[in-house]
Amino acid sequence: MNLDTLIRKNILDLKPYSSARDEFSGEAMVFLDANENPWNQPYNRYPDPLQRELKEKISRIKEIPVDSIFLGNGSDEPIDLLIKAFCEPGIHHIIQMEPTYGMYQVAAGINNTPVRRVPLADSYQLDVPAMLAAVDGNTRMIFLCSPNNPTGNLLRKDDIEAILYGFDGPVVVDEAYIDFRPEGSFLPLLGQYDNLIVLQTFSKAWGMAGIRLGMAFARPDLIAILNKIKYPYNINILTQAKALELLDNADEMSQWVSVLVKEREILAAQLTNLPFVEKVWPSDANFLLVKVKNARGIYNYLVSKGIIIRDRSRILLCEESLRITVGSEEENKILLQALQSMLEV
Ligand SMILES: *Cc1c(COP(=O)(O)O)cnc(C)c1O
């Protein structure tokens, strides 16, 4: 993959903003370079624009070199920056599978980038020939999501590889839910495919949705482009400090994952027994896609009981389907009791 021909010319030519902390990033006795207030430590100081300490730690956990890691304000930031870097507004388009995470399309829309949507095939797996047939000279990116939201399934490894091999532009594999199925990650293949970009996040299994921290992994020259076009201080000091602390909780995270996977299977089994449930799709994530009779009615009933799930009925291939996040044992029981009580009214 040749970045010089794929990245927008204005981005290639851009001279990035150089902050005080870019120009001098070491230790010093007195910092008088950034117009900061000398009081109110440590909040008075601008954060490290490249989040070096945090990246070192992530690098050790993920076994990926620091210069192949980009950190963003959630995964949503790299999604937006990738589209900005590659897609000339109104000219280049992206390809995504359907149904999938809604943010690719929104980020594309903001950038006036058209989206070609290719429906998934049987069992919500990729239709590889259709995806590759949608590619033309103006295709600048393919977005894949595995495990996929809202369908919950991991995509077949061979299919993702066929896309990586068959398309010579960037292929994004969004692995927001990969901690629930770590053996399915494409991160170990980063060195093998120079057009692979893997997205992961601390919002799901790691339990840090509130601090907004997402990761992109790719070849170093592409990471350098993202660093060049991001906001200079995109990850604030509170987020960096909290993430450094919570990343020591890897054992607790694994614990949460195993409990949630167990709870997911219990919940799936119990939902299957309900007469208005037509299908519970197998899930590799922390949620279930459930096909029902009268999705809107069930959704509204649960809202009236103070329980909020997601009605995905209006999405292609998700007709009459609800997306239910797996909660704690207690929360799942409350949900099941409410659904049982529907049978009595
Ligand atoms: C939840 C989710 C994300 C995470 O987004 P953040 O901005 O990191 O919170 C990314 N991709 C998918 C498919 C998701 O479901």
Tab-separated table of C-alpha atoms and ligand atoms in Angstrom:
chain	number	residue	atom	x	y	z
A	1	MET	CA	0.000	0.000	0.000
A	2	ASN	CA	1.509	3.292	-1.126
A	3	LEU	CA	0.568	6.111	1.245
A	4	ASP	CA	1.982	8.806	-1.027
A	5	THR	CA	-0.715	8.108	-3.613
A	6	LEU	CA	-3.545	7.335	-1.170
A	7	ILE	CA	-3.300	10.073	1.470
A	8	ARG	CA	-4.923	13.385	0.453
A	9	LYS	CA	-2.324	15.770	-0.932
A	10	ASN	CA	-3.151	18.605	1.470
A	11	ILE	CA	-2.616	16.201	4.387
A	12	LEU	CA	0.701	14.940	2.994
A	13	ASP	CA	1.843	18.536	2.526
A	14	LEU	CA	0.510	19.770	5.870
A	15	LYS	CA	2.971	21.189	8.336
A	16	PRO	CA	1.449	20.286	11.711
A	17	TYR	CA	0.974	22.650	14.634
A	18	SER	CA	4.060	22.477	16.790
A	19	SER	CA	3.186	22.839	20.449
A	20	ALA	CA	5.529	23.887	23.220
A	21	ARG	CA	5.540	20.291	24.451
A	22	ASP	CA	6.465	19.032	20.979
A	23	GLU	CA	9.458	21.312	20.828
A	24	PHE	CA	10.720	20.435	24.277
A	25	SER	CA	9.459	17.289	25.966
A	26	GLY	CA	12.140	16.385	28.538
A	27	GLU	CA	12.520	17.155	32.212
A	28	ALA	CA	13.445	20.702	33.245
A	29	MET	CA	13.678	22.840	36.359
A	30	VAL	CA	11.454	25.659	35.143
A	31	PHE	CA	8.863	25.504	32.366
A	32	LEU	CA	8.094	28.937	30.947
A	33	ASP	CA	7.323	27.849	27.392
A	34	ALA	CA	3.572	27.157	27.200
A	35	ASN	CA	1.906	30.123	28.923
A	36	GLU	CA	0.669	27.819	31.668
A	37	ASN	CA	-0.295	28.969	35.155
A	38	PRO	CA	2.432	28.085	37.703
A	39	TRP	CA	-0.158	27.040	40.318
A	40	ASN	CA	-2.837	24.350	40.505
A	41	GLN	CA	-0.514	21.393	39.934
A	42	PRO	CA	-0.775	19.010	38.166
A	43	TYR	CA	-3.760	20.281	36.158
A	44	ASN	CA	-1.966	23.475	35.147
A	45	ARG	CA	0.293	21.587	32.742
A	46	TYR	CA	-0.569	20.548	29.205
A	47	PRO	CA	-0.573	16.776	28.748
A	48	ASP	CA	2.043	14.844	26.777
A	49	PRO	CA	0.776	15.228	23.169
A	50	LEU	CA	2.086	11.758	22.255
A	51	GLN	CA	1.108	10.023	25.525
A	52	ARG	CA	4.506	8.308	25.707
A	53	GLU	CA	4.217	6.714	29.153
A	54	LEU	CA	0.744	5.354	28.438
A	55	LYS	CA	1.799	4.023	25.048
A	56	GLU	CA	4.808	2.253	26.614
A	57	LYS	CA	2.427	0.419	28.905
A	58	ILE	CA	-0.028	-0.421	26.113
A	59	SER	CA	2.912	-1.534	23.982
A	60	ARG	CA	3.908	-4.068	26.652
A	61	ILE	CA	0.338	-5.349	27.099
A	62	LYS	CA	-0.434	-5.624	23.367
A	63	GLU	CA	3.089	-6.559	22.240
A	64	ILE	CA	3.011	-3.872	19.543
A	65	PRO	CA	5.798	-1.254	19.127
A	66	VAL	CA	5.027	2.257	20.405
A	67	ASP	CA	5.379	3.791	16.932
A	68	SER	CA	2.554	1.556	15.664
A	69	ILE	CA	0.099	2.851	18.292
A	70	PHE	CA	-2.223	5.860	18.062
A	71	LEU	CA	-4.415	6.880	21.009
A	72	GLY	CA	-7.646	8.754	20.479
A	73	ASN	CA	-10.601	10.254	22.297
A	74	GLY	CA	-12.421	6.940	21.975
A	75	SER	CA	-12.164	4.842	18.794
A	76	ASP	CA	-14.377	7.471	17.253
A	77	GLU	CA	-11.394	9.804	16.885
A	78	PRO	CA	-9.236	7.492	14.731
A	79	ILE	CA	-12.330	6.602	12.649
A	80	ASP	CA	-12.811	10.303	11.900
A	81	LEU	CA	-9.108	10.999	11.332
A	82	LEU	CA	-8.682	8.045	8.959
A	83	ILE	CA	-11.520	9.276	6.758
A	84	LYS	CA	-10.081	12.807	6.820
A	85	ALA	CA	-6.625	11.506	5.879
A	86	PHE	CA	-7.644	9.298	2.953
A	87	CYS	CA	-10.917	10.571	1.501
A	88	GLU	CA	-11.129	13.739	-0.600
A	89	PRO	CA	-14.604	15.051	0.324
A	90	GLY	CA	-17.178	14.480	-2.398
A	91	ILE	CA	-14.813	12.324	-4.458
A	92	HIS	CA	-13.537	9.282	-2.588
A	93	HIS	CA	-15.813	6.798	-0.847
A	94	ILE	CA	-15.574	4.113	1.811
A	95	ILE	CA	-17.090	0.623	1.818
A	96	GLN	CA	-18.687	-0.911	4.881
A	97	MET	CA	-20.669	-4.027	5.653
A	98	GLU	CA	-24.329	-3.757	6.577
A	99	PRO	CA	-25.452	-3.897	9.330
A	100	THR	CA	-22.532	-2.540	11.331
A	101	TYR	CA	-21.474	0.175	13.780
A	102	GLY	CA	-23.125	3.472	12.856
A	103	MET	CA	-20.147	5.727	13.468
A	104	TYR	CA	-18.293	4.987	10.196
A	105	GLN	CA	-21.192	6.382	8.253
A	106	VAL	CA	-21.588	9.434	10.482
A	107	ALA	CA	-17.861	10.250	10.322
A	108	ALA	CA	-18.007	9.796	6.536
A	109	GLY	CA	-21.106	11.988	6.320
A	110	ILE	CA	-19.451	14.832	8.238
A	111	ASN	CA	-16.569	14.608	5.771
A	112	ASN	CA	-18.957	14.521	2.770
A	113	THR	CA	-17.622	11.045	1.946
A	114	PRO	CA	-20.105	8.638	0.329
A	115	VAL	CA	-20.527	5.156	1.830
A	116	ARG	CA	-21.071	1.991	-0.205
A	117	ARG	CA	-22.912	-0.511	1.940
A	118	VAL	CA	-22.600	-4.210	1.228
A	119	PRO	CA	-25.118	-6.461	3.008
A	120	LEU	CA	-23.736	-9.330	5.064
A	121	ALA	CA	-24.358	-12.883	3.872
A	122	ASP	CA	-25.590	-15.941	5.787
A	123	SER	CA	-24.975	-15.967	9.543
A	124	TYR	CA	-23.977	-12.303	9.319
A	125	GLN	CA	-20.654	-13.221	7.674
A	126	LEU	CA	-18.906	-11.158	5.006
A	127	ASP	CA	-19.936	-11.369	1.370
A	128	VAL	CA	-16.343	-11.133	0.155
A	129	PRO	CA	-17.028	-11.147	-3.620
A	130	ALA	CA	-19.669	-8.420	-3.219
A	131	MET	CA	-17.350	-6.288	-1.083
A	132	LEU	CA	-14.504	-6.570	-3.578
A	133	ALA	CA	-16.901	-5.950	-6.472
A	134	ALA	CA	-17.877	-2.645	-4.803
A	135	VAL	CA	-14.271	-1.427	-5.025
A	136	ASP	CA	-13.317	1.018	-7.786
A	137	GLY	CA	-10.632	3.649	-8.328
A	138	ASN	CA	-12.273	6.028	-5.828
A	139	THR	CA	-12.502	3.540	-2.953
A	140	ARG	CA	-10.210	4.725	-0.182
A	141	MET	CA	-11.085	2.500	2.756
A	142	ILE	CA	-12.968	-0.639	3.789
A	143	PHE	CA	-14.392	-0.796	7.308
A	144	LEU	CA	-14.858	-4.225	8.898
A	145	CYS	CA	-16.086	-4.809	12.431
A	146	SER	CA	-15.259	-8.054	14.245
A	147	PRO	CA	-16.981	-9.009	16.490
A	148	ASN	CA	-19.602	-6.962	14.684
A	149	ASN	CA	-22.019	-4.554	16.317
A	150	PRO	CA	-25.028	-5.117	16.377
A	151	THR	CA	-24.842	-8.751	15.205
A	152	GLY	CA	-22.325	-9.899	17.850
A	153	ASN	CA	-20.361	-12.377	15.729
A	154	LEU	CA	-16.687	-12.587	14.900
A	155	LEU	CA	-16.052	-12.436	11.144
A	156	ARG	CA	-14.323	-15.444	9.565
A	157	LYS	CA	-10.555	-14.988	9.556
A	158	ASP	CA	-10.178	-16.199	5.951
A	159	ASP	CA	-12.755	-13.652	4.772
A	160	ILE	CA	-10.968	-10.728	6.438
A	161	GLU	CA	-7.695	-11.931	4.930
A	162	ALA	CA	-9.335	-12.145	1.494
A	163	ILE	CA	-10.323	-8.457	1.817
A	164	LEU	CA	-6.851	-7.459	3.066
A	165	TYR	CA	-5.329	-9.325	0.147
A	166	GLY	CA	-7.861	-8.284	-2.483
A	167	PHE	CA	-7.968	-4.526	-1.781
A	168	ASP	CA	-4.766	-2.492	-1.912
A	169	GLY	CA	-6.059	0.407	0.171
A	170	PRO	CA	-6.487	0.610	3.948
A	171	VAL	CA	-8.702	-1.987	5.644
A	172	VAL	CA	-9.905	-1.084	9.131
A	173	VAL	CA	-10.756	-3.998	11.436
A	174	ASP	CA	-12.701	-2.575	14.385
A	175	GLU	CA	-12.123	-4.914	17.327
A	176	ALA	CA	-14.027	-3.014	20.035
A	177	TYR	CA	-15.286	-6.343	21.448
A	178	ILE	CA	-12.197	-8.470	20.841
A	179	ASP	CA	-11.410	-8.852	24.560
A	180	PHE	CA	-14.414	-11.181	24.718
A	181	ARG	CA	-12.803	-13.377	22.017
A	182	PRO	CA	-9.080	-12.488	22.095
A	183	GLU	CA	-7.979	-15.390	19.885
A	184	GLY	CA	-9.879	-13.731	17.007
A	185	SER	CA	-7.713	-10.593	16.964
A	186	PHE	CA	-5.889	-9.447	13.842
A	187	LEU	CA	-3.296	-7.564	15.887
A	188	PRO	CA	-0.721	-10.382	15.480
A	189	LEU	CA	-1.060	-9.990	11.683
A	190	LEU	CA	-0.118	-6.299	11.695
A	191	GLY	CA	3.377	-7.041	10.384
A	192	GLN	CA	1.986	-9.257	7.649
A	193	TYR	CA	-0.489	-6.827	6.008
A	194	ASP	CA	0.746	-3.283	5.401
A	195	ASN	CA	-2.833	-2.111	4.704
A	196	LEU	CA	-4.247	-3.385	8.022
A	197	ILE	CA	-5.470	-0.944	10.670
A	198	VAL	CA	-6.812	-2.462	13.892
A	199	LEU	CA	-9.028	-0.432	16.220
A	200	GLN	CA	-9.526	-1.379	19.849
A	201	THR	CA	-10.976	0.473	22.812
A	202	PHE	CA	-11.000	0.660	26.595
A	203	SER	CA	-14.764	1.324	26.542
A	204	LYS	CA	-16.059	-2.241	26.720
A	205	ALA	CA	-14.227	-5.105	28.472
A	206	TRP	CA	-11.855	-2.732	30.275
A	207	GLY	CA	-14.757	-0.806	31.781
A	208	MET	CA	-13.471	2.691	30.952
A	209	ALA	CA	-16.077	4.102	28.544
A	210	GLY	CA	-16.197	7.285	30.622
A	211	ILE	CA	-12.553	8.266	30.242
A	212	ARG	CA	-12.720	8.109	26.384
A	213	LEU	CA	-9.684	6.198	25.214
A	214	GLY	CA	-9.424	4.283	21.969
A	215	MET	CA	-6.492	2.747	20.127
A	216	ALA	CA	-5.488	2.411	16.501
A	217	PHE	CA	-2.678	0.057	15.475
A	218	ALA	CA	-1.046	0.361	12.058
A	219	ARG	CA	2.292	0.737	10.284
A	220	PRO	CA	4.389	3.602	11.708
A	221	ASP	CA	4.144	5.939	8.668
A	222	LEU	CA	0.341	5.802	8.849
A	223	ILE	CA	0.373	6.368	12.626
A	224	ALA	CA	2.578	9.410	11.941
A	225	ILE	CA	-0.107	10.818	9.617
A	226	LEU	CA	-2.761	10.427	12.332
A	227	ASN	CA	-0.473	12.155	14.839
A	228	LYS	CA	0.024	14.990	12.395
A	229	ILE	CA	-3.718	15.744	11.982
A	230	LYS	CA	-5.082	15.082	15.497
A	231	TYR	CA	-5.764	17.860	17.980
A	232	PRO	CA	-2.401	18.535	19.635
A	233	TYR	CA	-3.517	17.521	23.143
A	234	ASN	CA	-6.238	15.000	22.291
A	235	ILE	CA	-5.871	12.862	25.450
A	236	ASN	CA	-6.174	14.925	28.614
A	237	ILE	CA	-4.052	14.329	31.718
A	238	LEU	CA	-6.931	12.877	33.762
A	239	THR	CA	-7.544	10.213	31.121
A	240	GLN	CA	-3.842	9.432	30.756
A	241	ALA	CA	-3.361	9.114	34.516
A	242	LYS	CA	-6.498	7.030	35.066
A	243	ALA	CA	-5.667	4.703	32.173
A	244	LEU	CA	-2.130	4.156	33.523
A	245	GLU	CA	-3.712	3.150	36.816
A	246	LEU	CA	-6.509	0.969	35.411
A	247	LEU	CA	-4.203	-0.855	33.000
A	248	ASP	CA	-2.761	-2.577	36.055
A	249	ASN	CA	-6.201	-4.205	36.427
A	250	ALA	CA	-5.701	-6.692	33.589
A	251	ASP	CA	-6.531	-9.577	35.913
A	252	GLU	CA	-9.747	-7.911	37.001
A	253	MET	CA	-10.639	-7.261	33.363
A	254	SER	CA	-10.198	-10.959	32.532
A	255	GLN	CA	-12.394	-11.757	35.525
A	256	TRP	CA	-15.139	-9.436	34.256
A	257	VAL	CA	-14.872	-10.979	30.797
A	258	SER	CA	-15.268	-14.534	32.066
A	259	VAL	CA	-18.257	-13.579	34.234
A	260	LEU	CA	-19.890	-11.702	31.345
A	261	VAL	CA	-19.330	-14.592	28.930
A	262	LYS	CA	-20.900	-16.987	31.432
A	263	GLU	CA	-23.804	-14.593	32.055
A	264	ARG	CA	-24.254	-14.141	28.304
A	265	GLU	CA	-24.787	-17.858	27.820
A	266	ILE	CA	-27.241	-18.053	30.737
A	267	LEU	CA	-29.151	-15.061	29.395
A	268	ALA	CA	-29.208	-16.510	25.869
A	269	ALA	CA	-30.588	-19.814	27.119
A	270	GLN	CA	-33.319	-18.141	29.177
A	271	LEU	CA	-34.313	-15.778	26.378
A	272	THR	CA	-34.649	-18.720	23.992
A	273	ASN	CA	-37.337	-20.150	26.277
A	274	LEU	CA	-39.593	-17.112	25.946
A	275	PRO	CA	-42.479	-17.652	23.485
A	276	PHE	CA	-42.033	-14.276	21.767
A	277	VAL	CA	-38.322	-14.871	21.119
A	278	GLU	CA	-37.694	-16.276	17.636
A	279	LYS	CA	-33.908	-16.386	17.607
A	280	VAL	CA	-30.983	-15.506	19.834
A	281	TRP	CA	-27.943	-15.047	17.622
A	282	PRO	CA	-24.664	-16.557	18.836
A	283	SER	CA	-22.462	-13.812	20.287
A	284	ASP	CA	-18.716	-13.288	20.620
A	285	ALA	CA	-19.262	-9.995	22.450
A	286	ASN	CA	-20.957	-8.614	25.591
A	287	PHE	CA	-24.383	-8.272	23.995
A	288	LEU	CA	-27.007	-10.400	22.296
A	289	LEU	CA	-28.986	-9.728	19.134
A	290	VAL	CA	-32.431	-11.212	19.640
A	291	LYS	CA	-35.129	-11.603	17.007
A	292	VAL	CA	-38.591	-11.328	18.523
A	293	LYS	CA	-42.249	-10.874	17.688
A	294	ASN	CA	-43.080	-7.172	18.121
A	295	ALA	CA	-39.716	-5.627	18.978
A	296	ARG	CA	-41.189	-2.145	19.489
A	297	GLY	CA	-43.816	-3.454	21.921
A	298	ILE	CA	-41.211	-5.285	24.000
A	299	TYR	CA	-38.893	-2.293	23.949
A	300	ASN	CA	-41.655	0.049	25.135
A	301	TYR	CA	-42.774	-2.386	27.838
A	302	LEU	CA	-39.229	-2.628	29.196
A	303	VAL	CA	-38.876	1.165	29.168
A	304	SER	CA	-42.038	1.370	31.267
A	305	LYS	CA	-40.305	-0.972	33.763
A	306	GLY	CA	-37.179	1.215	33.830
A	307	ILE	CA	-35.106	-1.179	31.704
A	308	ILE	CA	-33.456	0.174	28.574
A	309	ILE	CA	-32.280	-2.011	25.717
A	310	ARG	CA	-31.723	-1.110	22.056
A	311	ASP	CA	-34.363	-1.603	19.346
A	312	ARG	CA	-32.425	-2.303	16.116
A	313	SER	CA	-35.519	-3.125	14.024
A	314	ARG	CA	-35.046	-0.346	11.526
A	315	ILE	CA	-31.627	-1.611	10.504
A	316	LEU	CA	-31.211	-3.749	7.369
A	317	LEU	CA	-31.161	-7.501	8.172
A	318	CYS	CA	-32.156	-6.775	11.795
A	319	GLU	CA	-35.915	-6.656	11.338
A	320	GLU	CA	-37.781	-7.131	14.665
A	321	SER	CA	-34.475	-7.399	16.513
A	322	LEU	CA	-33.388	-6.131	19.905
A	323	ARG	CA	-29.822	-5.655	21.071
A	324	ILE	CA	-29.366	-6.461	24.739
A	325	THR	CA	-26.168	-5.709	26.646
A	326	VAL	CA	-25.154	-8.430	29.095
A	327	GLY	CA	-25.197	-6.923	32.578
A	328	SER	CA	-24.437	-8.264	36.029
A	329	GLU	CA	-26.237	-11.397	37.232
A	330	GLU	CA	-28.596	-9.106	39.159
A	331	GLU	CA	-29.347	-6.874	36.178
A	332	ASN	CA	-29.950	-9.811	33.861
A	333	LYS	CA	-32.368	-11.321	36.379
A	334	ILE	CA	-34.334	-8.065	36.532
A	335	LEU	CA	-34.540	-8.068	32.723
A	336	LEU	CA	-35.697	-11.698	32.567
A	337	GLN	CA	-38.296	-11.168	35.301
A	338	ALA	CA	-39.698	-8.190	33.406
A	339	LEU	CA	-39.871	-10.224	30.189
A	340	GLN	CA	-41.594	-13.088	32.043
A	341	SER	CA	-44.093	-10.630	33.484
A	342	MET	CA	-45.057	-9.632	29.929
A	343	LEU	CA	-46.580	-13.076	29.532
A	344	GLU	CA	-49.018	-12.337	32.364
A	345	VAL	CA	-50.392	-9.043	31.052
B	1	LIG	C1	-18.537	0.637	21.375
B	1	LIG	C2	-17.865	0.565	20.049
B	1	LIG	C3	-16.725	1.305	19.797
B	1	LIG	C4	-16.117	2.113	20.887
B	1	LIG	O1	-16.093	3.404	20.671
B	1	LIG	P1	-15.306	4.332	21.705
B	1	LIG	O2	-15.354	5.617	20.969
B	1	LIG	O3	-13.928	3.765	21.839
B	1	LIG	O4	-16.047	4.305	22.989
B	1	LIG	C5	-16.087	1.177	18.585
B	1	LIG	N1	-16.559	0.351	17.648
B	1	LIG	C6	-17.648	-0.390	17.863
B	1	LIG	C7	-18.100	-1.333	16.836
B	1	LIG	C8	-18.343	-0.285	19.061
B	1	LIG	O5	-19.448	-1.013	19.259
